[in-house]
């Protein structure tokens, strides 16, 4: 663990010249899986924090800002999402958002690192219910291989909740993956993929969007703000087989299970279209259609 007198310090070549520090009360878990370093720390102000290969993945305090947006933007943009695939997301948080939708009959998760699931079950109990949910199935393996081997269009929505492209998630960024997802999506299907930060990775996002645009007719970039991700912002490439994803097809009251309507802390029908409005420096680079 990078540390400085009781602090976890996140440093990475993907965001050179800057760092994020969280005050640590104790180390809960530290180990090495087949694929990456796995760390869970209890912090003074952000609760439990999951760290993979030195990069913060999820914290108790602010996880909803990312999980709600990566899940609900594509789910609300689709008129009737019934079958949803999550690639990555081994902490279970995105699954917990998907299961709030009345229309969903199947949520399938493909996670390459089984240790992430095991550690998350123990340390993020608010998502523990997803693993025994009758609508959820779990596949342990490589996401690209899984999607590529599907014999027919299977999903209405594919969500890629991956770590950064310099580790085990590297195969989830690029043309081959986008082609495979396109074939796996039913007519009107939507891909929503974690796609980095406009302040740090603008050229990378542009290249990913251009690659996706050779496959999908509509490619758009939306974003959310979250304090513990680099520069406080992270975005998603939202790729639609038929039309823009900028407008929700249903209201929150129409789409969600009644007991979950008040559970949303970030996503609203108003924030959905506004999340696609980019500052001019990013808009110039990330307009793909």
C-alpha positions as a Markdown table, in Angstrom:
| # | Residue | x | y | z |
|---|---|---|---|---|
| 1 | Unk | 0.0 | 0.0 | 0.0 |
| 2 | Unk | 1.3 | 3.5 | -0.9 |
| 3 | Unk | 1.2 | 5.3 | 2.4 |
| 4 | Unk | 2.2 | 8.5 | 4.2 |
| 5 | Unk | 1.8 | 8.5 | 7.9 |
| 6 | Unk | -1.5 | 6.7 | 8.0 |
| 7 | Unk | -2.8 | 7.8 | 4.6 |
| 8 | Unk | -3.4 | 5.8 | 1.5 |
| 9 | Unk | -2.0 | 7.6 | -1.5 |
| 10 | Unk | -3.2 | 6.8 | -5.0 |
| 11 | Unk | -0.6 | 7.4 | -7.7 |
| 12 | Unk | -0.6 | 6.1 | -11.2 |
| 13 | Unk | 1.0 | 6.7 | -14.6 |
| 14 | Unk | -2.5 | 7.3 | -16.0 |
| 15 | Unk | -2.7 | 10.5 | -14.0 |
| 16 | Unk | 0.9 | 11.8 | -13.8 |
| 17 | Unk | 1.8 | 14.6 | -11.5 |
| 18 | Unk | -1.1 | 14.3 | -9.1 |
| 19 | Unk | -2.3 | 12.0 | -6.3 |
| 20 | Unk | -5.4 | 11.3 | -4.2 |
| 21 | Unk | -4.9 | 10.7 | -0.5 |
| 22 | Unk | -7.4 | 9.2 | 2.0 |
| 23 | Unk | -6.8 | 8.9 | 5.8 |
| 24 | Unk | -6.7 | 5.2 | 6.8 |
| 25 | Unk | -7.9 | 3.9 | 10.1 |
| 26 | Unk | -6.9 | 0.3 | 9.3 |
| 27 | Unk | -6.1 | -2.2 | 6.6 |
| 28 | Unk | -8.9 | -4.7 | 6.3 |
| 29 | Unk | -7.6 | -6.9 | 3.6 |
| 30 | Unk | -4.4 | -7.0 | 1.5 |
| 31 | Unk | -3.5 | -9.7 | -1.0 |
| 32 | Unk | -2.7 | -10.7 | -4.6 |
| 33 | Unk | -5.1 | -12.4 | -6.9 |
| 34 | Unk | -4.2 | -14.2 | -10.1 |
| 35 | Unk | -4.6 | -10.8 | -11.9 |
| 36 | Unk | -3.9 | -7.9 | -9.6 |
| 37 | Unk | -3.2 | -6.5 | -6.1 |
| 38 | Unk | -6.4 | -6.3 | -4.0 |
| 39 | Unk | -6.7 | -4.0 | -1.0 |
| 40 | Unk | -9.5 | -2.9 | 1.3 |
| 41 | Unk | -9.0 | -0.2 | 3.8 |
| 42 | Unk | -11.3 | 1.5 | 6.4 |
| 43 | Unk | -10.9 | 5.2 | 6.0 |
| 44 | Unk | -11.9 | 8.1 | 8.4 |
| 45 | Unk | -14.3 | 9.8 | 6.1 |
| 46 | Unk | -15.1 | 7.5 | 3.1 |
| 47 | Unk | -15.8 | 4.2 | 4.9 |
| 48 | Unk | -14.5 | 1.1 | 3.3 |
| 49 | Unk | -12.5 | 1.5 | 0.1 |
| 50 | Unk | -11.7 | -1.1 | -2.5 |
| 51 | Unk | -8.4 | -0.6 | -4.3 |
| 52 | Unk | -7.2 | -2.7 | -7.3 |
| 53 | Unk | -3.6 | -2.4 | -8.4 |
| 54 | Unk | -3.3 | 0.9 | -6.5 |
| 55 | Unk | -6.4 | 2.5 | -8.0 |
| 56 | Unk | -9.5 | 3.3 | -6.0 |
| 57 | Unk | -12.5 | 1.4 | -7.3 |
| 58 | Unk | -15.3 | 2.0 | -4.8 |
| 59 | Unk | -15.9 | 3.8 | -1.5 |
| 60 | Unk | -18.8 | 3.6 | 0.8 |
| 61 | Unk | -19.3 | 7.3 | 0.8 |
| 62 | Unk | -19.5 | 8.2 | -2.9 |
| 63 | Unk | -20.0 | 5.0 | -4.9 |
| 64 | Unk | -23.5 | 5.9 | -5.9 |
| 65 | Unk | -22.4 | 8.8 | -8.1 |
| 66 | Unk | -20.7 | 6.3 | -10.4 |
| 67 | Unk | -22.9 | 3.2 | -10.0 |
| 68 | Unk | -26.2 | 5.0 | -10.6 |
| 69 | Unk | -25.0 | 6.8 | -13.7 |
| 70 | Unk | -23.2 | 3.9 | -15.5 |
| 71 | Unk | -26.3 | 1.8 | -14.9 |
| 72 | Unk | -29.3 | 4.1 | -15.2 |
| 73 | Unk | -28.2 | 6.1 | -18.3 |
| 74 | Unk | -28.4 | 3.1 | -20.6 |
| 75 | Unk | -31.3 | 1.4 | -18.7 |
| 76 | Unk | -33.5 | 4.5 | -18.9 |
| 77 | Unk | -32.4 | 5.3 | -22.5 |
| 78 | Unk | -33.7 | 1.8 | -23.6 |
| 79 | Unk | -37.5 | 1.5 | -23.9 |
| 80 | Unk | -37.7 | -2.0 | -22.3 |
| 81 | Unk | -34.4 | -3.4 | -20.9 |
| 82 | Unk | -35.0 | -7.0 | -20.0 |
| 83 | Unk | -31.6 | -8.7 | -20.3 |
| 84 | Unk | -28.5 | -6.9 | -19.0 |
| 85 | Unk | -24.9 | -8.0 | -19.0 |
| 86 | Unk | -22.3 | -6.4 | -16.7 |
| 87 | Unk | -18.7 | -7.0 | -17.6 |
| 88 | Unk | -16.5 | -6.3 | -14.5 |
| 89 | Unk | -18.4 | -4.9 | -11.6 |
| 90 | Unk | -17.3 | -7.7 | -9.2 |
| 91 | Unk | -18.1 | -5.5 | -6.2 |
| 92 | Unk | -21.8 | -6.0 | -7.0 |
| 93 | Unk | -22.7 | -2.3 | -6.9 |
| 94 | Unk | -23.8 | -1.9 | -10.6 |
| 95 | Unk | -25.9 | -5.1 | -10.2 |
| 96 | Unk | -27.7 | -3.5 | -7.2 |
| 97 | Unk | -28.7 | -0.6 | -9.5 |
| 98 | Unk | -29.9 | -2.8 | -12.4 |
| 99 | Unk | -32.1 | -4.9 | -10.1 |
| 100 | Unk | -34.1 | -1.7 | -9.2 |
| 101 | Unk | -35.7 | -1.8 | -12.7 |
| 102 | Unk | -39.0 | -3.6 | -13.0 |
| 103 | Unk | -38.4 | -4.6 | -16.6 |
| 104 | Unk | -35.2 | -6.5 | -15.9 |
| 105 | Unk | -35.6 | -10.3 | -16.0 |
| 106 | Unk | -31.9 | -11.3 | -16.1 |
| 107 | Unk | -28.7 | -9.6 | -15.0 |
| 108 | Unk | -25.7 | -11.5 | -15.9 |
| 109 | Unk | -22.2 | -10.6 | -14.5 |
| 110 | Unk | -18.9 | -11.6 | -16.1 |
| 111 | Unk | -16.0 | -10.9 | -13.8 |
| 112 | Unk | -12.4 | -12.0 | -14.6 |
| 113 | Unk | -11.2 | -11.9 | -11.0 |
| 114 | Unk | -13.2 | -14.1 | -8.5 |
| 115 | Unk | -11.2 | -12.7 | -5.6 |
| 116 | Unk | -12.8 | -9.3 | -6.2 |
| 117 | Unk | -16.2 | -10.8 | -5.7 |
| 118 | Unk | -15.1 | -12.7 | -2.5 |
| 119 | Unk | -13.5 | -9.7 | -0.9 |
| 120 | Unk | -16.4 | -7.4 | -1.8 |
| 121 | Unk | -19.0 | -9.8 | -0.3 |
| 122 | Unk | -17.2 | -9.6 | 3.0 |
| 123 | Unk | -16.5 | -5.8 | 3.0 |
| 124 | Unk | -19.4 | -4.2 | 1.2 |
| 125 | Unk | -22.5 | -5.7 | 2.8 |
| 126 | Unk | -25.0 | -3.3 | 1.3 |
| 127 | Unk | -24.5 | -5.1 | -2.1 |
| 128 | Unk | -24.5 | -8.6 | -0.6 |
| 129 | Unk | -28.1 | -9.3 | -1.6 |
| 130 | Unk | -27.3 | -9.3 | -5.3 |
| 131 | Unk | -25.3 | -12.5 | -5.2 |
| 132 | Unk | -28.3 | -14.6 | -4.2 |
| 133 | Unk | -30.8 | -12.7 | -6.3 |
| 134 | Unk | -32.8 | -15.0 | -8.6 |
| 135 | Unk | -32.4 | -12.7 | -11.6 |
| 136 | Unk | -28.5 | -12.7 | -11.3 |
| 137 | Unk | -26.1 | -15.2 | -12.9 |
| 138 | Unk | -22.4 | -14.9 | -12.5 |
| 139 | Unk | -19.7 | -16.0 | -15.0 |
| 140 | Unk | -16.1 | -16.0 | -14.0 |
| 141 | Unk | -13.9 | -15.3 | -16.9 |
| 142 | Unk | -12.6 | -12.8 | -19.5 |
| 143 | Unk | -15.3 | -10.4 | -20.7 |
| 144 | Unk | -14.2 | -10.2 | -24.3 |
| 145 | Unk | -14.0 | -14.0 | -24.6 |
| 146 | Unk | -17.5 | -14.3 | -23.1 |
| 147 | Unk | -19.1 | -11.8 | -25.3 |
| 148 | Unk | -17.3 | -13.0 | -28.4 |
| 149 | Unk | -18.5 | -16.6 | -27.9 |
| 150 | Unk | -22.2 | -15.7 | -27.7 |
| 151 | Unk | -24.0 | -17.3 | -30.7 |
| 152 | Unk | -26.8 | -14.7 | -31.1 |
| 153 | Unk | -27.9 | -11.3 | -30.0 |
| 154 | Unk | -28.6 | -11.8 | -26.3 |
| 155 | Unk | -28.7 | -8.6 | -24.4 |
| 156 | Unk | -30.6 | -5.3 | -24.4 |
| 157 | Unk | -27.9 | -3.5 | -22.5 |
| 158 | Unk | -24.2 | -4.3 | -21.9 |
| 159 | Unk | -22.5 | -2.3 | -19.1 |
| 160 | Unk | -18.7 | -2.4 | -18.8 |
| 161 | Unk | -17.7 | -1.5 | -15.3 |
| 162 | Unk | -14.0 | -2.0 | -15.7 |
| 163 | Unk | -10.9 | -0.8 | -14.1 |
| 164 | Unk | -8.4 | 1.2 | -16.2 |
| 165 | Unk | -7.0 | -0.1 | -19.5 |
| 166 | Unk | -3.5 | -0.8 | -18.2 |
| 167 | Unk | -4.3 | -4.0 | -16.3 |
| 168 | Unk | -6.6 | -7.1 | -16.7 |
| 169 | Unk | -9.3 | -4.9 | -18.3 |
| 170 | Unk | -7.2 | -4.0 | -21.3 |
| 171 | Unk | -9.1 | -6.2 | -23.7 |
| 172 | Unk | -12.3 | -4.3 | -22.9 |
| 173 | Unk | -11.0 | -1.2 | -24.7 |
| 174 | Unk | -10.9 | -1.2 | -28.4 |
| 175 | Unk | -12.3 | -2.2 | -31.8 |
| 176 | Unk | -12.5 | -5.9 | -31.4 |
| 177 | Unk | -14.5 | -5.6 | -28.2 |
| 178 | Unk | -16.9 | -3.1 | -29.7 |
| 179 | Unk | -17.5 | -5.4 | -32.6 |
| 180 | Unk | -18.3 | -8.3 | -30.3 |
| 181 | Unk | -20.6 | -6.3 | -28.1 |
| 182 | Unk | -22.5 | -5.0 | -31.2 |
| 183 | Unk | -23.2 | -8.6 | -32.2 |
| 184 | Unk | -24.3 | -9.5 | -28.7 |
| 185 | Unk | -26.8 | -6.7 | -28.5 |
| 186 | Unk | -30.4 | -7.1 | -29.6 |
| 187 | Unk | -31.9 | -4.4 | -32.0 |
| 188 | Unk | -32.0 | -1.1 | -30.1 |
| 189 | Unk | -29.3 | -2.4 | -27.8 |
| 190 | Unk | -27.0 | -0.1 | -25.8 |
| 191 | Unk | -23.4 | -0.4 | -24.6 |
| 192 | Unk | -22.3 | 1.8 | -21.7 |
| 193 | Unk | -18.6 | 1.5 | -21.0 |
| 194 | Unk | -16.4 | 3.2 | -18.4 |
| 195 | Unk | -14.3 | 5.6 | -20.4 |
| 196 | Unk | -12.0 | 7.6 | -18.3 |
| 197 | Unk | -11.7 | 11.4 | -17.5 |
| 198 | Unk | -11.8 | 14.3 | -19.8 |
| 199 | Unk | -9.2 | 16.2 | -17.8 |
| 200 | Unk | -6.6 | 13.4 | -18.0 |
| 201 | Unk | -7.4 | 11.1 | -20.9 |
| 202 | Unk | -9.0 | 13.2 | -23.6 |
| 203 | Unk | -6.9 | 11.7 | -26.4 |
| 204 | Unk | -7.6 | 8.2 | -25.2 |
| 205 | Unk | -11.4 | 8.8 | -25.0 |
| 206 | Unk | -11.3 | 10.3 | -28.5 |
| 207 | Unk | -9.6 | 7.2 | -29.9 |
| 208 | Unk | -12.0 | 4.9 | -28.1 |
| 209 | Unk | -15.0 | 6.8 | -29.4 |
| 210 | Unk | -13.7 | 6.9 | -32.9 |
| 211 | Unk | -13.2 | 3.1 | -32.8 |
| 212 | Unk | -16.7 | 2.6 | -31.4 |
| 213 | Unk | -18.2 | 4.8 | -34.1 |
| 214 | Unk | -16.9 | 2.5 | -36.8 |
| 215 | Unk | -19.2 | -0.1 | -35.3 |
| 216 | Unk | -22.1 | 1.7 | -33.7 |
| 217 | Unk | -24.1 | 4.4 | -35.6 |
| 218 | Unk | -24.6 | 6.5 | -32.4 |
| 219 | Unk | -21.7 | 7.1 | -30.0 |
| 220 | Unk | -21.9 | 9.6 | -27.2 |
| 221 | Unk | -19.9 | 10.6 | -24.1 |
| 222 | Unk | -21.7 | 11.2 | -20.8 |
| 223 | Unk | -20.1 | 11.8 | -17.4 |
| 224 | Unk | -20.5 | 12.0 | -13.7 |
| 225 | Unk | -18.7 | 13.7 | -10.8 |
| 226 | Unk | -17.2 | 11.7 | -8.0 |
| 227 | Unk | -14.6 | 12.9 | -5.5 |
| 228 | Unk | -12.5 | 9.8 | -5.2 |
| 229 | Unk | -11.9 | 9.2 | -8.9 |
| 230 | Unk | -9.0 | 11.0 | -10.6 |
| 231 | Unk | -9.7 | 14.8 | -11.0 |
| 232 | Unk | -13.2 | 14.2 | -9.6 |
| 233 | Unk | -14.8 | 13.2 | -12.9 |
| 234 | Unk | -15.3 | 10.0 | -15.0 |
| 235 | Unk | -17.3 | 9.3 | -18.1 |
| 236 | Unk | -18.9 | 6.6 | -20.2 |
| 237 | Unk | -19.1 | 5.9 | -23.9 |
| 238 | Unk | -22.7 | 5.3 | -24.6 |
| 239 | Unk | -23.1 | 3.4 | -27.9 |
| 240 | Unk | -26.6 | 2.9 | -29.3 |
| 241 | Unk | -27.5 | 0.6 | -32.2 |
| 242 | Unk | -30.4 | 2.9 | -33.3 |
| 243 | Unk | -30.8 | 6.3 | -31.8 |
| 244 | Unk | -29.4 | 8.8 | -29.3 |
| 245 | Unk | -29.2 | 7.8 | -25.6 |
| 246 | Unk | -29.5 | 11.4 | -24.4 |
| 247 | Unk | -33.2 | 11.2 | -23.4 |
| 248 | Unk | -34.7 | 8.8 | -20.9 |
| 249 | Unk | -37.6 | 6.7 | -22.3 |
| 250 | Unk | -39.3 | 6.3 | -18.9 |
| 251 | Unk | -39.6 | 8.3 | -15.7 |
| 252 | Unk | -38.1 | 7.0 | -12.5 |
| 253 | Unk | -41.6 | 6.3 | -11.1 |
| 254 | Unk | -42.4 | 4.3 | -14.2 |
| 255 | Unk | -39.2 | 2.3 | -14.4 |
| 256 | Unk | -38.3 | 1.4 | -10.9 |
| 257 | Unk | -39.7 | -1.0 | -8.3 |
| 258 | Unk | -41.8 | 1.0 | -6.0 |
| 259 | Unk | -39.7 | 0.4 | -2.9 |
| 260 | Unk | -36.6 | 1.6 | -4.8 |
| 261 | Unk | -37.9 | 4.9 | -6.2 |
| 262 | Unk | -36.5 | 7.0 | -3.3 |
| 263 | Unk | -33.2 | 5.1 | -3.2 |
| 264 | Unk | -31.6 | 7.1 | -6.0 |
| 265 | Unk | -29.0 | 9.6 | -4.7 |
| 266 | Unk | -27.6 | 11.0 | -8.0 |
| 267 | Unk | -29.5 | 10.0 | -11.1 |
| 268 | Unk | -32.6 | 11.9 | -12.0 |
| 269 | Unk | -34.6 | 12.4 | -15.2 |
| 270 | Unk | -33.2 | 15.9 | -15.4 |
| 271 | Unk | -29.5 | 14.9 | -14.9 |
| 272 | Unk | -29.7 | 12.3 | -17.6 |
| 273 | Unk | -29.6 | 14.6 | -20.6 |
| 274 | Unk | -27.4 | 17.1 | -18.9 |
| 275 | Unk | -24.7 | 14.5 | -18.3 |
| 276 | Unk | -24.1 | 14.6 | -22.1 |
| 277 | Unk | -23.4 | 18.3 | -22.1 |
| 278 | Unk | -19.7 | 18.8 | -22.3 |
| 279 | Unk | -17.4 | 21.8 | -21.8 |
| 280 | Unk | -16.3 | 23.2 | -25.1 |
| 281 | Unk | -12.7 | 21.8 | -25.0 |
| 282 | Unk | -14.1 | 18.2 | -24.6 |
| 283 | Unk | -17.1 | 18.7 | -26.9 |
| 284 | Unk | -14.6 | 19.6 | -29.8 |
| 285 | Unk | -12.8 | 16.3 | -29.3 |
| 286 | Unk | -15.7 | 14.0 | -28.3 |
| 287 | Unk | -18.4 | 14.6 | -30.9 |
| 288 | Unk | -18.5 | 11.4 | -32.9 |
| 289 | Unk | -21.8 | 11.5 | -34.8 |
